[in-house]
Amino acid sequence: MRGPLSAAAWHWSCSADTVPGKRTFLNTEYFLTHLSTFDKPLRIAVIGGGPAGLMAAEVLASAGPAVSVQLFDAMPSVGRKFLLAGKGGLNLTHAEPMALFAQRFGDEGAPLLPMIASFGPAEVRAWAAGLGVDTFVGSSGRVFPTDMKAAPLLRAWLHRLRRAGVRFSM
């Protein structure tokens, strides 16, 4: 997959506790690849309405009607920390060559690099553009929404998730 759906290559961990007779998926790429092996529609719960949970819901919902995605959060609305981050202009990513970008994570970040590379700065900007949010590169190399606000991006993202069939339970 290309563009924002390349996030399917991200390896989100699921619960390590498996239930006998149930399948537990360790990453969404594997899940999306093997979706056709199931004989009935799948109901998937995403726990947490932060950016990672919202992106997981988006990727899972991209599988189409064979998957029913419901996102749960204890807070009365999703994306609250995302909105707080937007108070400072919402730094989405850095616009620099991947080798330099990777150095920001130090030696401990090495296992993350394949995942970061699969949804790097160019993909993040394309994802934002797909939501109708233009971005710009600041003098520090950071990428921001042109209007320097998080709320329009979050509203567009939630609208896209609802159109894709994601249900929200607060």
C-alpha positions as a Markdown table, in Angstrom:
| # | Residue | x | y | z |
|---|---|---|---|---|
| 1 | Met | 0.0 | 0.0 | 0.0 |
| 2 | Arg | 1.1 | 3.5 | -0.6 |
| 3 | Gly | 0.5 | 6.9 | 0.9 |
| 4 | Pro | -1.2 | 7.1 | 4.3 |
| 5 | Leu | -2.2 | 3.5 | 4.2 |
| 6 | Ser | 1.5 | 2.4 | 4.2 |
| 7 | Ala | 1.0 | 2.7 | 7.9 |
| 8 | Ala | -0.2 | -0.9 | 7.6 |
| 9 | Ala | 3.5 | -1.8 | 7.7 |
| 10 | Trp | 3.7 | -0.4 | 11.2 |
| 11 | His | 3.8 | -3.3 | 13.7 |
| 12 | Trp | 1.4 | -2.4 | 16.5 |
| 13 | Ser | 1.6 | -4.8 | 19.3 |
| 14 | Cys | -1.5 | -6.5 | 20.5 |
| 15 | Ser | -2.2 | -8.2 | 23.8 |
| 16 | Ala | 0.4 | -10.9 | 24.6 |
| 17 | Asp | -2.3 | -12.9 | 26.4 |
| 18 | Thr | -4.0 | -15.1 | 23.9 |
| 19 | Val | -7.4 | -16.7 | 24.5 |
| 20 | Pro | -7.6 | -20.3 | 23.5 |
| 21 | Gly | -9.4 | -20.6 | 20.2 |
| 22 | Lys | -8.9 | -17.0 | 19.3 |
| 23 | Arg | -6.4 | -15.4 | 17.0 |
| 24 | Thr | -4.2 | -12.6 | 18.2 |
| 25 | Phe | -2.4 | -10.5 | 15.6 |
| 26 | Leu | 1.0 | -9.0 | 16.3 |
| 27 | Asn | 0.9 | -6.5 | 13.4 |
| 28 | Thr | -1.6 | -5.0 | 11.0 |
| 29 | Glu | 0.3 | -5.9 | 7.9 |
| 30 | Tyr | -0.1 | -9.6 | 8.7 |
| 31 | Phe | -3.7 | -9.1 | 9.6 |
| 32 | Leu | -4.6 | -7.2 | 6.3 |
| 33 | Thr | -2.7 | -9.9 | 4.3 |
| 34 | His | -4.6 | -12.8 | 5.9 |
| 35 | Leu | -8.0 | -11.1 | 6.1 |
| 36 | Ser | -9.4 | -13.3 | 3.4 |
| 37 | Thr | -8.8 | -16.4 | 5.4 |
| 38 | Phe | -11.7 | -15.6 | 7.8 |
| 39 | Asp | -15.1 | -17.0 | 7.2 |
| 40 | Lys | -17.1 | -14.2 | 8.8 |
| 41 | Pro | -16.7 | -10.5 | 9.4 |
| 42 | Leu | -14.3 | -9.5 | 12.2 |
| 43 | Arg | -15.1 | -7.2 | 15.0 |
| 44 | Ile | -12.1 | -5.4 | 16.3 |
| 45 | Ala | -11.7 | -3.2 | 19.3 |
| 46 | Val | -9.1 | -0.5 | 19.4 |
| 47 | Ile | -8.3 | 0.7 | 22.9 |
| 48 | Gly | -7.3 | 4.3 | 23.2 |
| 49 | Gly | -8.2 | 7.4 | 21.2 |
| 50 | Gly | -4.8 | 9.0 | 20.9 |
| 51 | Pro | -2.9 | 9.4 | 17.6 |
| 52 | Ala | -1.7 | 5.7 | 17.7 |
| 53 | Gly | -5.2 | 4.4 | 18.3 |
| 54 | Leu | -6.8 | 6.6 | 15.7 |
| 55 | Met | -4.2 | 5.5 | 13.1 |
| 56 | Ala | -4.7 | 1.8 | 14.1 |
| 57 | Ala | -8.4 | 2.3 | 13.5 |
| 58 | Glu | -7.8 | 4.0 | 10.2 |
| 59 | Val | -5.6 | 1.2 | 8.9 |
| 60 | Leu | -7.9 | -1.6 | 10.1 |
| 61 | Ala | -11.0 | 0.1 | 8.7 |
| 62 | Ser | -9.2 | 0.4 | 5.3 |
| 63 | Ala | -9.7 | -3.4 | 5.0 |
| 64 | Gly | -13.4 | -2.6 | 4.1 |
| 65 | Pro | -16.7 | -4.2 | 5.2 |
| 66 | Ala | -15.0 | -7.4 | 6.3 |
| 67 | Val | -13.9 | -5.6 | 9.4 |
| 68 | Ser | -16.0 | -3.7 | 12.0 |
| 69 | Val | -13.8 | -1.4 | 14.0 |
| 70 | Gln | -14.9 | 0.2 | 17.3 |
| 71 | Leu | -12.6 | 2.5 | 19.2 |
| 72 | Phe | -12.9 | 2.8 | 23.0 |
| 73 | Asp | -11.5 | 5.6 | 25.2 |
| 74 | Ala | -12.1 | 6.5 | 28.8 |
| 75 | Met | -12.1 | 10.2 | 28.1 |
| 76 | Pro | -15.2 | 12.0 | 26.8 |
| 77 | Ser | -13.6 | 12.7 | 23.5 |
| 78 | Val | -10.6 | 11.4 | 21.4 |
| 79 | Gly | -7.5 | 13.2 | 20.5 |
| 80 | Arg | -7.3 | 15.4 | 23.6 |
| 81 | Lys | -3.5 | 15.2 | 23.8 |
| 82 | Phe | -3.3 | 15.8 | 20.1 |
| 83 | Leu | -5.2 | 19.0 | 20.6 |
| 84 | Leu | -2.8 | 20.0 | 23.4 |
| 85 | Ala | 0.2 | 19.4 | 21.2 |
| 86 | Gly | -1.5 | 21.7 | 18.7 |
| 87 | Lys | -1.2 | 24.6 | 21.2 |
| 88 | Gly | 2.5 | 24.8 | 20.1 |
| 89 | Gly | 1.7 | 24.7 | 16.4 |
| 90 | Leu | 1.4 | 20.9 | 16.1 |
| 91 | Asn | 4.8 | 19.7 | 15.0 |
| 92 | Leu | 3.8 | 16.7 | 12.8 |
| 93 | Thr | 7.3 | 15.5 | 11.8 |
| 94 | His | 10.7 | 16.7 | 10.5 |
| 95 | Ala | 11.4 | 17.3 | 6.9 |
| 96 | Glu | 14.9 | 15.9 | 6.6 |
| 97 | Pro | 16.6 | 13.0 | 4.9 |
| 98 | Met | 15.7 | 9.7 | 6.6 |
| 99 | Ala | 19.3 | 9.1 | 7.7 |
| 100 | Leu | 19.3 | 12.3 | 9.7 |
| 101 | Phe | 15.8 | 11.7 | 10.9 |
| 102 | Ala | 16.8 | 8.3 | 12.2 |
| 103 | Gln | 19.6 | 9.8 | 14.2 |
| 104 | Arg | 17.1 | 11.6 | 16.4 |
| 105 | Phe | 16.1 | 8.2 | 17.9 |
| 106 | Gly | 19.7 | 7.2 | 19.0 |
| 107 | Asp | 20.9 | 3.7 | 19.2 |
| 108 | Glu | 17.8 | 2.5 | 21.1 |
| 109 | Gly | 15.7 | 3.6 | 18.1 |
| 110 | Ala | 17.2 | 1.1 | 15.6 |
| 111 | Pro | 14.3 | -1.4 | 15.9 |
| 112 | Leu | 11.9 | 1.4 | 15.1 |
| 113 | Leu | 13.6 | 2.5 | 11.9 |
| 114 | Pro | 11.8 | 0.1 | 9.5 |
| 115 | Met | 8.5 | 1.3 | 10.9 |
| 116 | Ile | 9.5 | 4.9 | 10.7 |
| 117 | Ala | 10.7 | 4.5 | 7.2 |
| 118 | Ser | 7.4 | 2.9 | 6.1 |
| 119 | Phe | 5.6 | 6.1 | 7.2 |
| 120 | Gly | 8.2 | 8.7 | 7.1 |
| 121 | Pro | 8.1 | 12.5 | 6.8 |
| 122 | Ala | 6.9 | 12.5 | 3.2 |
| 123 | Glu | 4.1 | 10.0 | 4.0 |
| 124 | Val | 3.0 | 12.1 | 7.1 |
| 125 | Arg | 2.7 | 15.2 | 4.9 |
| 126 | Ala | 0.8 | 13.2 | 2.2 |
| 127 | Trp | -1.5 | 11.9 | 4.9 |
| 128 | Ala | -2.2 | 15.4 | 6.2 |
| 129 | Ala | -2.8 | 16.6 | 2.6 |
| 130 | Gly | -5.3 | 13.8 | 2.2 |
| 131 | Leu | -7.2 | 15.3 | 5.1 |
| 132 | Gly | -7.2 | 18.6 | 3.3 |
| 133 | Val | -4.6 | 20.1 | 5.6 |
| 134 | Asp | -1.6 | 21.9 | 4.0 |
| 135 | Thr | 1.7 | 21.8 | 5.7 |
| 136 | Phe | 4.9 | 23.8 | 5.6 |
| 137 | Val | 8.5 | 23.3 | 6.7 |
| 138 | Gly | 9.7 | 25.7 | 9.4 |
| 139 | Ser | 13.2 | 27.1 | 9.7 |
| 140 | Ser | 14.0 | 24.3 | 12.2 |
| 141 | Gly | 13.1 | 21.6 | 9.7 |
| 142 | Arg | 9.9 | 20.8 | 11.6 |
| 143 | Val | 6.7 | 20.3 | 9.6 |
| 144 | Phe | 3.5 | 22.1 | 10.8 |
| 145 | Pro | 0.0 | 22.6 | 9.5 |
| 146 | Thr | -0.2 | 25.9 | 7.5 |
| 147 | Asp | -2.7 | 27.3 | 9.9 |
| 148 | Met | -0.7 | 26.1 | 13.0 |
| 149 | Lys | -3.8 | 24.4 | 14.5 |
| 150 | Ala | -4.5 | 20.8 | 15.5 |
| 151 | Ala | -8.3 | 21.0 | 15.6 |
| 152 | Pro | -9.0 | 21.2 | 11.8 |
| 153 | Leu | -6.7 | 18.2 | 11.2 |
| 154 | Leu | -8.4 | 16.2 | 14.0 |
| 155 | Arg | -11.9 | 17.1 | 12.8 |
| 156 | Ala | -11.0 | 16.0 | 9.3 |
| 157 | Trp | -9.4 | 12.8 | 10.6 |
| 158 | Leu | -12.4 | 11.9 | 12.7 |
| 159 | His | -14.8 | 12.6 | 9.8 |
| 160 | Arg | -12.7 | 10.2 | 7.6 |
| 161 | Leu | -12.8 | 7.5 | 10.3 |
| 162 | Arg | -16.6 | 7.8 | 10.7 |
| 163 | Arg | -17.0 | 7.6 | 6.9 |
| 164 | Ala | -14.9 | 4.4 | 7.0 |
| 165 | Gly | -17.3 | 2.9 | 9.5 |
| 166 | Val | -15.3 | 3.3 | 12.7 |
| 167 | Arg | -17.5 | 3.6 | 15.8 |
| 168 | Phe | -16.5 | 5.5 | 18.9 |
| 169 | Ser | -17.4 | 4.6 | 22.5 |
| 170 | Met | -16.5 | 7.0 | 25.2 |
